N, CA, C and O of each residue as an XYZ file, in Angstrom:
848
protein
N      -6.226    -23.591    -16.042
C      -6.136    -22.224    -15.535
C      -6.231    -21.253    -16.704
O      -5.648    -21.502    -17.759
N      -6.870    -20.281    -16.553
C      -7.289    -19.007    -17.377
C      -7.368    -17.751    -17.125
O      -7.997    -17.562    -16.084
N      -6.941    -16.632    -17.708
C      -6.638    -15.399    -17.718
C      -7.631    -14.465    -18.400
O      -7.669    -14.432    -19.630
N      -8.522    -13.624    -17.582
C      -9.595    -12.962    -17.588
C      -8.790    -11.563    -18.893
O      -8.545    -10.476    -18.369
N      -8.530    -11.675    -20.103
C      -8.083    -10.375    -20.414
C      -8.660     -9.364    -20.230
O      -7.971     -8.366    -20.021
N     -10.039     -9.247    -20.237
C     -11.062     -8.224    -20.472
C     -10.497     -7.287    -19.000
O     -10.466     -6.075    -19.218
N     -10.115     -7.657    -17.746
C      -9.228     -7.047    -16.599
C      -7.840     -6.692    -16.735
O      -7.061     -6.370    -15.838
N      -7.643     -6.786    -17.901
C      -6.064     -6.276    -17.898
C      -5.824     -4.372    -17.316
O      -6.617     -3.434    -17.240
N      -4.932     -4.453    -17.133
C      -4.603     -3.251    -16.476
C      -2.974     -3.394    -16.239
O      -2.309     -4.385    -15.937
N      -2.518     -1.792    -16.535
C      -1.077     -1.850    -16.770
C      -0.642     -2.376    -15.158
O      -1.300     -1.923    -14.221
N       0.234     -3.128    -14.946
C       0.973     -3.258    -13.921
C       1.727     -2.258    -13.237
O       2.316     -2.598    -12.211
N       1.818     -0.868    -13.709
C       2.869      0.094    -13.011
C       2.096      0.682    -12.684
O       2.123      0.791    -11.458
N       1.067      1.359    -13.284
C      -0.133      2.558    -13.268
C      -1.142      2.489    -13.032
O      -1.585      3.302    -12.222
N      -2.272      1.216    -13.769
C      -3.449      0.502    -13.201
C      -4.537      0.941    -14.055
O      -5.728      0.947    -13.745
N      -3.842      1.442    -15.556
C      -4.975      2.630    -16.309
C      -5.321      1.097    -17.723
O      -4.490      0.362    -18.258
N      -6.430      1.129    -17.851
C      -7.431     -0.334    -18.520
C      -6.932      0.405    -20.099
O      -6.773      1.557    -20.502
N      -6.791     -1.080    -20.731
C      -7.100     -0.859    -21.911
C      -7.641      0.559    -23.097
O      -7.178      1.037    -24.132
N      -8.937      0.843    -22.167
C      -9.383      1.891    -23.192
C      -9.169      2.847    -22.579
O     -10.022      3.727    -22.701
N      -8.124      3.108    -21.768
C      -7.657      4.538    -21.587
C      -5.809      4.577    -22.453
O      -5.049      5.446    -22.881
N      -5.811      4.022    -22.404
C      -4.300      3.691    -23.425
C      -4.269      3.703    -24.982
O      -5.373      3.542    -25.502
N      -3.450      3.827    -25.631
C      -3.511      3.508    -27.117
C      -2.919      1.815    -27.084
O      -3.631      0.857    -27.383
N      -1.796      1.738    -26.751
C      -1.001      0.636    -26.797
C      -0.572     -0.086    -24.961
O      -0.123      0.545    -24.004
N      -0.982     -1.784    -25.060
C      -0.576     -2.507    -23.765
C       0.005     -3.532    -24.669
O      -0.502     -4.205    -25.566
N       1.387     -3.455    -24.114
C       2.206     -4.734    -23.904
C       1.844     -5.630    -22.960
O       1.887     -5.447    -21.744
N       1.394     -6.858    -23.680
C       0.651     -7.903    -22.860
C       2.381     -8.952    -21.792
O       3.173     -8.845    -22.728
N       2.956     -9.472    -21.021
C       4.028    -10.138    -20.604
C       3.255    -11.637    -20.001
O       2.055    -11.889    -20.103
N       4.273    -12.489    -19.382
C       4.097    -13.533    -18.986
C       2.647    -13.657    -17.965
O       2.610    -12.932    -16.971
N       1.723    -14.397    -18.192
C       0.928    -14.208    -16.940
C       0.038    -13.373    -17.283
O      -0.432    -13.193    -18.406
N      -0.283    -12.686    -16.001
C      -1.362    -10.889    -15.725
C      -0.292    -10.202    -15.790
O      -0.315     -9.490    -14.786
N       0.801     -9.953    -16.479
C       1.990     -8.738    -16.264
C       1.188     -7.988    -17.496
O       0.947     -8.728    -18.450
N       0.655     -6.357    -17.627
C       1.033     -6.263    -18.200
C       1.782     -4.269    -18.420
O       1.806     -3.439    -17.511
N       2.123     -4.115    -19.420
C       2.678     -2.168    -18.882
C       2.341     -1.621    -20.124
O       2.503     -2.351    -21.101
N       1.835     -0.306    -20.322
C       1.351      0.339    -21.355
C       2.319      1.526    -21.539
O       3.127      1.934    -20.704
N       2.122      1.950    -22.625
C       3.268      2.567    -23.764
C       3.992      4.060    -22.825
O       5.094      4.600    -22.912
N       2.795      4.347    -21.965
C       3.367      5.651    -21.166
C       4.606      4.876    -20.023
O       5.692      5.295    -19.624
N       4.239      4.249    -19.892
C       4.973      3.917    -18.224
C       6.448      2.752    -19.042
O       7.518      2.363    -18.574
N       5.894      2.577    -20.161
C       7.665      1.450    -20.980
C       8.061      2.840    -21.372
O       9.218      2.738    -20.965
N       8.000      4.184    -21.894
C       8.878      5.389    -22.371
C       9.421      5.832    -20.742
O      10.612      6.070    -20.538
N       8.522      5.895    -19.784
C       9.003      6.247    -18.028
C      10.183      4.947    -18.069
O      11.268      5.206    -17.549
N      10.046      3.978    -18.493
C      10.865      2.914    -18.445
C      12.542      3.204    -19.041
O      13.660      3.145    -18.530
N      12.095      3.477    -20.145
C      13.069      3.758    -20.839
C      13.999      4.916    -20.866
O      15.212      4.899    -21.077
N      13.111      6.068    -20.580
C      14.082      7.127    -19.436
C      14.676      7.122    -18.612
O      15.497      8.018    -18.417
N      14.493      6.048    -17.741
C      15.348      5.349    -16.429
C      16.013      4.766    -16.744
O      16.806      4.520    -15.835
N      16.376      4.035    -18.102
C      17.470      3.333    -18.007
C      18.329      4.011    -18.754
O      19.515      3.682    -18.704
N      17.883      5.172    -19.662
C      18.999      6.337    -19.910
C      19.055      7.231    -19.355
O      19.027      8.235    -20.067
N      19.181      7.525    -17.588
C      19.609      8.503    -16.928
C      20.422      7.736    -15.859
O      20.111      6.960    -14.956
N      21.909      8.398    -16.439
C      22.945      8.348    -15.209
C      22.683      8.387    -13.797
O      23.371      7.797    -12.964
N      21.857      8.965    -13.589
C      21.140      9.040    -11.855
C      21.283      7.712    -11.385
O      21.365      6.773    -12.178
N      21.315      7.575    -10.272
C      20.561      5.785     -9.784
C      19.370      6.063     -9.323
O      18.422      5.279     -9.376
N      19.316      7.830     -8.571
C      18.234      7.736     -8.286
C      17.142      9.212     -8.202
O      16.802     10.049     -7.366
N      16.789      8.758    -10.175
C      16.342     10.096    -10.957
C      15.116     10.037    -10.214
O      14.672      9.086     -9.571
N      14.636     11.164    -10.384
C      12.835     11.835     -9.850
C      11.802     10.870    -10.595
O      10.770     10.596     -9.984
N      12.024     10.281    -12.001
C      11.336      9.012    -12.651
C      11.372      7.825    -11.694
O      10.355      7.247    -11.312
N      12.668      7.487    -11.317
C      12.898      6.094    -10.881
C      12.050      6.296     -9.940
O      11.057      5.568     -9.917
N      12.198      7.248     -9.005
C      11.470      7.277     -7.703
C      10.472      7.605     -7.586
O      10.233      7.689     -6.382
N       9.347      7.970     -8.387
C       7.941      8.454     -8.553
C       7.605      7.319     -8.891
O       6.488      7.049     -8.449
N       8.299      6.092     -9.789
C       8.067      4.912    -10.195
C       7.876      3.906     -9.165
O       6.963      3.087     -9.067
N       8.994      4.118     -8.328
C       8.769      3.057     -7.077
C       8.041      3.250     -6.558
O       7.618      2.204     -6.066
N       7.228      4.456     -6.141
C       6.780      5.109     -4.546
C       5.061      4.300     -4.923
O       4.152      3.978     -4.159
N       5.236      4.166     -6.854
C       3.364      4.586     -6.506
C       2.763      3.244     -5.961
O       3.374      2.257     -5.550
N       1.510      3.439     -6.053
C       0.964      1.960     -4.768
C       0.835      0.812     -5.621
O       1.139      1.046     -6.791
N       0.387     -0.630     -5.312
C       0.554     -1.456     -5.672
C      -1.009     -1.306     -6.450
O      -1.915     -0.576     -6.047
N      -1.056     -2.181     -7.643
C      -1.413     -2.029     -8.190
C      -2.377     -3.822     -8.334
O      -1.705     -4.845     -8.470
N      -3.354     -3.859     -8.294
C      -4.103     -5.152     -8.863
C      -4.586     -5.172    -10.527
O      -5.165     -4.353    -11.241
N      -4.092     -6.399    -10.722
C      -4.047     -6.706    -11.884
C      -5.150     -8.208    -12.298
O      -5.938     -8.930    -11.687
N      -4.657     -8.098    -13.566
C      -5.867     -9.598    -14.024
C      -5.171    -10.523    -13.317
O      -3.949    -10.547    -13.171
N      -5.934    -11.251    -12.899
C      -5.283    -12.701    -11.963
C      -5.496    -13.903    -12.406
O      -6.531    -13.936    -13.071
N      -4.747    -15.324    -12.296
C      -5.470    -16.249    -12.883
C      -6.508    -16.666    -12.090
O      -6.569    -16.277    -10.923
N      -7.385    -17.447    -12.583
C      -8.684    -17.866    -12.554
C      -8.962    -19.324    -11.911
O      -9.101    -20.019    -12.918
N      -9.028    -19.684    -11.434
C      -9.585    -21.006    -10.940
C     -10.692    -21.739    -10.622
O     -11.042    -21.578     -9.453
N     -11.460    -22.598    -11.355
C     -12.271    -22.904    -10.904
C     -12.926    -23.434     -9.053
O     -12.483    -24.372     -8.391
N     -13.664    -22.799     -8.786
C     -13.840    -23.321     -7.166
C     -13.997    -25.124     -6.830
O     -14.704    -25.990     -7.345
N     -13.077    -25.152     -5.836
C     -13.330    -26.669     -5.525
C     -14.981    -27.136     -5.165
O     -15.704    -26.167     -4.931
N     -15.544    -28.267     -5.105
C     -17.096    -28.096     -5.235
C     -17.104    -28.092     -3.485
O     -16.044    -28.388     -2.933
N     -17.941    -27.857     -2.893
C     -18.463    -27.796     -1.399
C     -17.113    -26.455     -0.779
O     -16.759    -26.330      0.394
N     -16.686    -25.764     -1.771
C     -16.227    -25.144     -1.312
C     -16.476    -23.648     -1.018
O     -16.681    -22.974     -2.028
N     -16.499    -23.003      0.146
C     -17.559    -21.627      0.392
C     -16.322    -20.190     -0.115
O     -15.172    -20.146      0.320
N     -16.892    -19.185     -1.052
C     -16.115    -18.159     -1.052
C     -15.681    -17.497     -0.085
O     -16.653    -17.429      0.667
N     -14.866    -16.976      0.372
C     -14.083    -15.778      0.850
C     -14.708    -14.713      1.139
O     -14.904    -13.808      0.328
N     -15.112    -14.710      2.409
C     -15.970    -13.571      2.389
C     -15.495    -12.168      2.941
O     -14.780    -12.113      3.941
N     -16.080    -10.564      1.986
C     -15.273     -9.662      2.199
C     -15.296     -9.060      3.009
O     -14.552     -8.080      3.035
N     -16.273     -9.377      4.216
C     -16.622     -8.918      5.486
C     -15.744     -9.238      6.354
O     -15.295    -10.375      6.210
N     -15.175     -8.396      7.550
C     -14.311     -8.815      7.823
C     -15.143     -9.771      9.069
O     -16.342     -9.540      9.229
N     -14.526    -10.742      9.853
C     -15.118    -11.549     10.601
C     -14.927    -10.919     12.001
O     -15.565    -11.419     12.928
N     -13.970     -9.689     12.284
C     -13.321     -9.163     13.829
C     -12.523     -7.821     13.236
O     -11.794     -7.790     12.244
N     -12.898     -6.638     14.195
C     -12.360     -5.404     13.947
C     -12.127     -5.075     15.225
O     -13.002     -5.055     16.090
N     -10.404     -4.679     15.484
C     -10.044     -4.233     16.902
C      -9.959     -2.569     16.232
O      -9.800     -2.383     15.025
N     -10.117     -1.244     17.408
C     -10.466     -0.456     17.296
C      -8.821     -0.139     18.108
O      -8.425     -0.484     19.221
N      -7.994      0.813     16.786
C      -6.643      1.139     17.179
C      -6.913      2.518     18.477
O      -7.090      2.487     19.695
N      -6.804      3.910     17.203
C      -7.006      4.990     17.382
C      -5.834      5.582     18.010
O      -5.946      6.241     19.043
N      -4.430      5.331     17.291
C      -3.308      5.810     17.632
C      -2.340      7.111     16.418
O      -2.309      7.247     15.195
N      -1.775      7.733     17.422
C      -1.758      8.742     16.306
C      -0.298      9.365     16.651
O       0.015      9.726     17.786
N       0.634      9.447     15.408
C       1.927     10.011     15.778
C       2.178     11.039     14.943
O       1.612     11.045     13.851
N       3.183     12.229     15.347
C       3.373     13.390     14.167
C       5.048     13.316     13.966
O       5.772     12.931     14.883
N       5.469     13.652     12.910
C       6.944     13.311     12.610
C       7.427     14.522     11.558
O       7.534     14.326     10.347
N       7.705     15.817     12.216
C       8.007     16.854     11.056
C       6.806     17.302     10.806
O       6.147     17.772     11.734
N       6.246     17.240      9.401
C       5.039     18.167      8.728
C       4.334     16.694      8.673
O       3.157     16.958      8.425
N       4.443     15.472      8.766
C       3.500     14.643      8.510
C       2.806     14.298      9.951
O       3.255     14.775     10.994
N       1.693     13.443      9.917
C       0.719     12.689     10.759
C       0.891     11.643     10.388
O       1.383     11.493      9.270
N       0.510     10.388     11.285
C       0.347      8.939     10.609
C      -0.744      8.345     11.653
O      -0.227      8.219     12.763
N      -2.281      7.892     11.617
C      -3.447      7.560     12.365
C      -3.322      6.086     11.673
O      -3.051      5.845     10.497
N      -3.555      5.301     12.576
C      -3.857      3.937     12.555
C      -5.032      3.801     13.500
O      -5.116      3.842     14.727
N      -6.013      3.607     12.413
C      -7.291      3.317     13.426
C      -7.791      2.167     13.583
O      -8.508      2.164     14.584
N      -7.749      1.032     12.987
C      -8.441     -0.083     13.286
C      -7.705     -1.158     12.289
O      -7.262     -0.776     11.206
N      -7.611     -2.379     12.668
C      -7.166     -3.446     12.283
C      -8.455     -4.491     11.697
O      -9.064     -5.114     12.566
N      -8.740     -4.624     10.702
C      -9.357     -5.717     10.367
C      -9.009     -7.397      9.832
O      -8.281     -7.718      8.892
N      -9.887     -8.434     10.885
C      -9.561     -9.582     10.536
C     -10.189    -10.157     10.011
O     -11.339    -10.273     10.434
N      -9.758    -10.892      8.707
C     -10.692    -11.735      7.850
C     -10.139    -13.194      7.857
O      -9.002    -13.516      8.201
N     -11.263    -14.133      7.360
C     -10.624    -15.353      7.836
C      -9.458    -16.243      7.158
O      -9.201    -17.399      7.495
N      -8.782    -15.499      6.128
C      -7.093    -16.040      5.993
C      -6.471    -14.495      6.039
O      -5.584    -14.558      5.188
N      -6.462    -13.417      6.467
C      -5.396    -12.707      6.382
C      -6.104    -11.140      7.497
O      -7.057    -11.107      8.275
N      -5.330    -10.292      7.171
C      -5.963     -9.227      8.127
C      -5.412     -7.655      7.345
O      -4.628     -7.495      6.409
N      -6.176     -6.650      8.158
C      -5.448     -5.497      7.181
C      -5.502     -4.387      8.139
O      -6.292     -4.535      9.071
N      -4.852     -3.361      8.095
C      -4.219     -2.404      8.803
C      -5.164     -1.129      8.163
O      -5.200     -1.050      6.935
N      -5.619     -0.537      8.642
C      -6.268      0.779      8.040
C      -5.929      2.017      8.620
O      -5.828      2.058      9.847
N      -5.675      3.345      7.747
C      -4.675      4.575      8.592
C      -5.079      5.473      7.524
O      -5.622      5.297      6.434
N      -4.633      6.539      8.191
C      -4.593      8.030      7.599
C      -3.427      8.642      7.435
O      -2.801      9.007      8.430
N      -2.947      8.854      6.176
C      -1.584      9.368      6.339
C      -1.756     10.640      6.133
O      -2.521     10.813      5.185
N      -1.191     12.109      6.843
C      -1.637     13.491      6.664
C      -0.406     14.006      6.358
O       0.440     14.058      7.251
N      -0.101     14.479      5.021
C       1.387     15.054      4.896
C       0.999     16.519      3.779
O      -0.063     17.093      3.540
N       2.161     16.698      3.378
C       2.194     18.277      2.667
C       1.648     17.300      1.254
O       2.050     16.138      1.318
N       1.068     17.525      0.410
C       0.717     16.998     -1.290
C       2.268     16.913     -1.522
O       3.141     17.453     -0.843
N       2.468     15.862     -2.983
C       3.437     15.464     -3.286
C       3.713     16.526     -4.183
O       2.783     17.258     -4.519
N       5.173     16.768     -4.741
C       5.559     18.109     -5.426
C       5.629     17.745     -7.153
O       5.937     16.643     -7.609
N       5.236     19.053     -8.018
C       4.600     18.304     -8.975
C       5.637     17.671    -10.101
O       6.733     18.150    -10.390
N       5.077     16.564    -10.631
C       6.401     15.800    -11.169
C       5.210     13.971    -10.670
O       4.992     12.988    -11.379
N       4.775     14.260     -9.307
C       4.731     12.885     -8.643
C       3.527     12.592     -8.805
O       2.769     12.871     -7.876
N       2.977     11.951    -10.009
C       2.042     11.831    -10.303
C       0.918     11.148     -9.185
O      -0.196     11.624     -8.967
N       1.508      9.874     -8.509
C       0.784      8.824     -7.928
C       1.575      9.138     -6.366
O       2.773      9.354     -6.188
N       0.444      9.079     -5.305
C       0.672      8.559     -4.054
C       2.193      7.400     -3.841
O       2.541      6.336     -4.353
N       2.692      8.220     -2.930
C       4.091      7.078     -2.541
C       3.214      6.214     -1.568
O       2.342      6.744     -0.879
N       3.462      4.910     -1.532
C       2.796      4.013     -0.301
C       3.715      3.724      0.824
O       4.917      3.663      0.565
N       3.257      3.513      2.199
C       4.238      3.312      3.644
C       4.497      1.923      3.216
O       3.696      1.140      2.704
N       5.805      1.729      3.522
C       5.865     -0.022      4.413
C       6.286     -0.359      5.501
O       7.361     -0.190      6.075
N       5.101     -0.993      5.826
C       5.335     -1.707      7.252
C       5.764     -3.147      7.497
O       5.737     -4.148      6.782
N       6.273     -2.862      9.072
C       6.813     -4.581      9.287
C       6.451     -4.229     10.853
O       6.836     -3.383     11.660
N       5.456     -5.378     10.863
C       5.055     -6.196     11.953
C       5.331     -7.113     13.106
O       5.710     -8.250     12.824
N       5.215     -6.830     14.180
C       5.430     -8.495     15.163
C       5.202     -8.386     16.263
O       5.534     -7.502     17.052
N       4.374     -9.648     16.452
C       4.007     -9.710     18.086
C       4.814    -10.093     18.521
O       5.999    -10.122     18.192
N       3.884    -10.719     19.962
C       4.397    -10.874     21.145
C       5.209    -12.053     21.137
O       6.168    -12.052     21.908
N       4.945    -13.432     20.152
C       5.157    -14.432     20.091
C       6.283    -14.435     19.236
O       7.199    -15.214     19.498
N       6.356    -13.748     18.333
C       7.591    -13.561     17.417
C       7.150    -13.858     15.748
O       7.513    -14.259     14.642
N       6.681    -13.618     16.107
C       5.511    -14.216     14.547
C       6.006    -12.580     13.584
O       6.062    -11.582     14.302
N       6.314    -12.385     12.136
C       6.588    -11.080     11.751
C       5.772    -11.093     10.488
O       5.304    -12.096      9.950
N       5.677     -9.983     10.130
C       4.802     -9.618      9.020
C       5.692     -8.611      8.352
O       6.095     -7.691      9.064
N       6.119     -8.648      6.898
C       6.727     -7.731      6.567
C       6.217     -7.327      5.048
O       5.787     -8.124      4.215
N       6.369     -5.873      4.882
C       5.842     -5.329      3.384
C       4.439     -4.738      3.370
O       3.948     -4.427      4.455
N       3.586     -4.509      1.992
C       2.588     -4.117      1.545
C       1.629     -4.789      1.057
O       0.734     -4.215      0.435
N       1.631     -5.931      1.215
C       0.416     -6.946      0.343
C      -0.887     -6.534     -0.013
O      -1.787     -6.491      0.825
N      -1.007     -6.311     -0.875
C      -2.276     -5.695     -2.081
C      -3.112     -4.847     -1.189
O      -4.326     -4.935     -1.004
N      -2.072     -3.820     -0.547
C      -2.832     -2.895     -0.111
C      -3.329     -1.544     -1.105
O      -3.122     -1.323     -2.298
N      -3.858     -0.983     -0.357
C      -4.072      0.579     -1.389
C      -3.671      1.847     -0.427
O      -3.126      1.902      0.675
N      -4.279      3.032     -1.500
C      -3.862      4.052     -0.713
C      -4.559      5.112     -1.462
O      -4.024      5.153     -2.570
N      -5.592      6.074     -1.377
C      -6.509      6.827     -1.611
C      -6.413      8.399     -1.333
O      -6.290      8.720     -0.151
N      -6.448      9.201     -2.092
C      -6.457     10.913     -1.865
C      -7.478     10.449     -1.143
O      -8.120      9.402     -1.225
N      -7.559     11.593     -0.248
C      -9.268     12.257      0.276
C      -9.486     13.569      0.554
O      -9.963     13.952      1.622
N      -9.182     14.249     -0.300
C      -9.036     16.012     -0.681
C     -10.332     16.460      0.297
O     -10.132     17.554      0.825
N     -11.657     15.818      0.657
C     -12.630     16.504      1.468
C     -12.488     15.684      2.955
O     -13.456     15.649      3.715
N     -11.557     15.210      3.208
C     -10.961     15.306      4.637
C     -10.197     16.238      4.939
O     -10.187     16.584      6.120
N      -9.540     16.761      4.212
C      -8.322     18.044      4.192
C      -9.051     19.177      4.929
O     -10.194     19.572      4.701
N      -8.264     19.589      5.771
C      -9.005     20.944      6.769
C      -7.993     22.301      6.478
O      -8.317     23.484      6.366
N      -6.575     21.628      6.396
C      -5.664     22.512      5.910
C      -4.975     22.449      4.798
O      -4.435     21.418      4.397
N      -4.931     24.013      3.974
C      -4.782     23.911      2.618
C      -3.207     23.520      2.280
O      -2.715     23.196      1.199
N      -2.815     23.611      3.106
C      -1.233     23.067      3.071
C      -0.794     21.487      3.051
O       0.241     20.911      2.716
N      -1.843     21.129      3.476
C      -1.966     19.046      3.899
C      -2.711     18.660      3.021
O      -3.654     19.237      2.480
N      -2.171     17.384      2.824
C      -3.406     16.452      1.907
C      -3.334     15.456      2.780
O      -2.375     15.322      3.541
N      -4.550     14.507      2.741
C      -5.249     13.221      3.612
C      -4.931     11.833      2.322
O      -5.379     11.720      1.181
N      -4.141     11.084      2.979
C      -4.397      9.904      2.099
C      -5.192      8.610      3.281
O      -4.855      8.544      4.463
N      -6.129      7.797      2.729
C      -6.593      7.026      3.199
C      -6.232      5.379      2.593
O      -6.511      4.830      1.527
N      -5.269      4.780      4.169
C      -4.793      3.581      3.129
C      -4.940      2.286      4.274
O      -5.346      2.393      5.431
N      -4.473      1.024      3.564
C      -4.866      0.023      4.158
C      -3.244     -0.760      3.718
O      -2.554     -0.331      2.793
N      -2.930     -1.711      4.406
C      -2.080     -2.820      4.310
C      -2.551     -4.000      4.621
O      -2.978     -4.201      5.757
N      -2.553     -5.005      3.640
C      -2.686     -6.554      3.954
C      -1.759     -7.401      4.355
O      -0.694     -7.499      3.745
N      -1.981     -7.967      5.198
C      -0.878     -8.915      5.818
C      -1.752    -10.620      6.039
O      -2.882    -10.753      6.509
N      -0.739    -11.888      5.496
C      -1.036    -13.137      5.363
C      -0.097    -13.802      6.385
O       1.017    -13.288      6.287
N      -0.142    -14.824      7.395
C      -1.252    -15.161      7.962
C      -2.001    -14.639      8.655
O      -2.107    -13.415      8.572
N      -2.825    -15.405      9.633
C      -3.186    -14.279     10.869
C      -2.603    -14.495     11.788
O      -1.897    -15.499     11.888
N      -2.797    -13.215     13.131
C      -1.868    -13.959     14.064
C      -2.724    -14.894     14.800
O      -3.945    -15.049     14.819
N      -1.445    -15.656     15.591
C      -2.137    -16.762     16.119
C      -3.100    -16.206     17.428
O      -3.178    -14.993     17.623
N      -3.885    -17.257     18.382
C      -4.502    -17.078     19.803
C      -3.279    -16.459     20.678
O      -3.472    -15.487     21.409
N      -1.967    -17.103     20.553
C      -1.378    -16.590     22.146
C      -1.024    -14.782     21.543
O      -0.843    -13.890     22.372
N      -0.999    -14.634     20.713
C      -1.276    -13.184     20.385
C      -1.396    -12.126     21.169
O      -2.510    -11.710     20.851
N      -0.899    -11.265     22.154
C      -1.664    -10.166     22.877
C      -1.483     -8.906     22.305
O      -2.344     -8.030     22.229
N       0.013     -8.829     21.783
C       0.045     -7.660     21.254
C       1.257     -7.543     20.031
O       2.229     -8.294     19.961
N       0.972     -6.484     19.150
C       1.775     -6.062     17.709
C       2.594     -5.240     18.119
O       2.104     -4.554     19.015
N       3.667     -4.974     17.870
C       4.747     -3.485     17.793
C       4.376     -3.699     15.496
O       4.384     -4.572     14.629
N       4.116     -2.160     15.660
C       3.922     -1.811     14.377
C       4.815     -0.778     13.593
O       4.450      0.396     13.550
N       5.952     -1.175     12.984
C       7.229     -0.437     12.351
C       6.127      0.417     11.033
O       5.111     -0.223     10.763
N       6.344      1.956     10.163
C       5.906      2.263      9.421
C       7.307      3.011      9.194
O       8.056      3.536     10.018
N       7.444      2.840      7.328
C       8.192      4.165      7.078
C       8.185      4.404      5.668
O       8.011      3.505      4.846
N       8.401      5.802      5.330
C       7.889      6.080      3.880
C       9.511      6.196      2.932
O      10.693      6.473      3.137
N       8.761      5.852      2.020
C      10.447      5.099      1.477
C      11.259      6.372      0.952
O      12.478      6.527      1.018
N      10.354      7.210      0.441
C      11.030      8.295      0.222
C      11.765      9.060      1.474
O      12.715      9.770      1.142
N      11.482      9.012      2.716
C      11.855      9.820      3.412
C      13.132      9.648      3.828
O      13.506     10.597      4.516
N      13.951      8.795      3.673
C      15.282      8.449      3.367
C      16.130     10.341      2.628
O      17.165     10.880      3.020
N      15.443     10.684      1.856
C      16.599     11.703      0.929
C      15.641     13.182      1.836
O      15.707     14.275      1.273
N      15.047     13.113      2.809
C      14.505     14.260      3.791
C      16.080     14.692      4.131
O      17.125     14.058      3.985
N      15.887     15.691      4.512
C      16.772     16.609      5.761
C      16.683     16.412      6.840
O      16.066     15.361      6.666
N      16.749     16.482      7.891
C      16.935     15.071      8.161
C      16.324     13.607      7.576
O      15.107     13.478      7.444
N      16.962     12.860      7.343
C      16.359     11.714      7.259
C      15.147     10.868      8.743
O      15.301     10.633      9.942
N      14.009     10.669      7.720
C      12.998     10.845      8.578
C      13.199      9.520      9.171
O      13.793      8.720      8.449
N      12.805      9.082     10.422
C      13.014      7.407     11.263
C      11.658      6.869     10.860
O      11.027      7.551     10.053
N      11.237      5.997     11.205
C      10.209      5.127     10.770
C       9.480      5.356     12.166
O      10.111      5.524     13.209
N       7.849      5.345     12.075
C       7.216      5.516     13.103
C       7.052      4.375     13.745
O       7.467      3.427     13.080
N       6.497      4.010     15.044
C       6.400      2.762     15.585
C       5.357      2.959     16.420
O       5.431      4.056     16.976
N       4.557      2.415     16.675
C       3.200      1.763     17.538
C       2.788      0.365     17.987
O       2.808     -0.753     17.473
N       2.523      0.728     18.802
C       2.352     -0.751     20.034
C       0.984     -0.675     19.897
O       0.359      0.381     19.798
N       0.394     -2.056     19.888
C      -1.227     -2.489     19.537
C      -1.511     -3.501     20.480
O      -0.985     -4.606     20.343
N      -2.387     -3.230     21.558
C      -2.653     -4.202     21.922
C      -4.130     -5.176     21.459
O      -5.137     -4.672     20.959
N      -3.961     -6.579     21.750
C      -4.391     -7.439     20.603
C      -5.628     -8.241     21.503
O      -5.411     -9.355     21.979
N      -6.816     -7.612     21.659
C      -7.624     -8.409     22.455
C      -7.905     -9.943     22.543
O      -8.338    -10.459     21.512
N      -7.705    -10.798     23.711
C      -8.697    -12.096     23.393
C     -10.086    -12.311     22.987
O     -10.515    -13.455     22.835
């Protein structure tokens, strides 16, 4: 097994080599560059538990990194990025000043992914990176899906209609798939920050039904 360095990329932030002066290389594909170990190190000298660093730190999205490498087994076919089945959501909830659109579910043949529009006020400045939703999943059968698996999450400043909103465009991966007796998902979403809102915001929920 082998480690592609030439893909390194900080683990907190996602900014390559030649945008950095200095990367601390860690165990593995870990690795964090000199801006985000001083963000580091400010957090662990502020009395807060839960300073505007810590939490701009958690919120931002997950990040892909160098991975190890494996050679392919022989007669064995790649992974293909097409998805093999797309159910068509088109559900849409409002909660305060935000939106949350879940439009379509894509299935690929080991895992599946959730695709949505999140429409909220821009983050206030300080927050460098997009906070990401997490969701938790489960059908009908009892089968659950929980978290963010190497999803993303994207500005889209020329979707924006109002100058007060920004558009993020994001996806969640979820491993396995569900099974055949499958008919339908209840879909939990909630943004982690919204915990320290005025009210404290509830987590949105949507029901999916899951074609044969």
């Amino acid at each position: 097994m082998s480690f592609d360095r030439s893909l390194a990329r900080c683990s907190f932030c996602g900014r390559r080599a030649p945008e950095i002066l200095h990367m601390v290389a860690g165990p593995g594909a870990a690795y964090i560059c000199e801006d985000c170990l001083h963000i580091c190190n400010d957090i662990l000298n502020d009395p807060m538990p839960f300073s505007a660093k810590a939490l701009e730190l958690a919120a931002r999205p997950p990040v892909v990194i160098a991975a190890p490498q494996e050679p392919g087994k022989a007669g064995e076919a790649p992974l293909s990025r097409e998805p093999t089945r797309t159910i068509i959501i088109q559900l849409e909830q409002k909660q305060q000043d935000m939106t949350l659109m879940l439009h379509q579910l894509q299935l690929f043949s080991q895992h599946f992914e959730l695709h949505y529009l999140w429409i909220r006020p821009p983050m206030p400045t300080g927050f460098v990176f997009v906070p990401r939703l997490i969701f938790i999943l489960r059908d009908n059968t009892g089968k659950e899906w929980a978290g963010d698996r190497g999803g993303m999450l994207l500005m889209r400043p020329e979707l924006a209609s109002d100058p007060e909103l920004a558009v993020y465009q994001g996806s969640a991966r979820f491993t396995p798939l569900p099974t055949s007796e499958a008919r339908n998902m209840v879909v939990h979403a909630a943004d982690p920050l919204g915990q320290f809102s005025e009210p404290p915001l509830a987590p949105w929920k949507f029901e999916i039904s899951l074609p044969s």
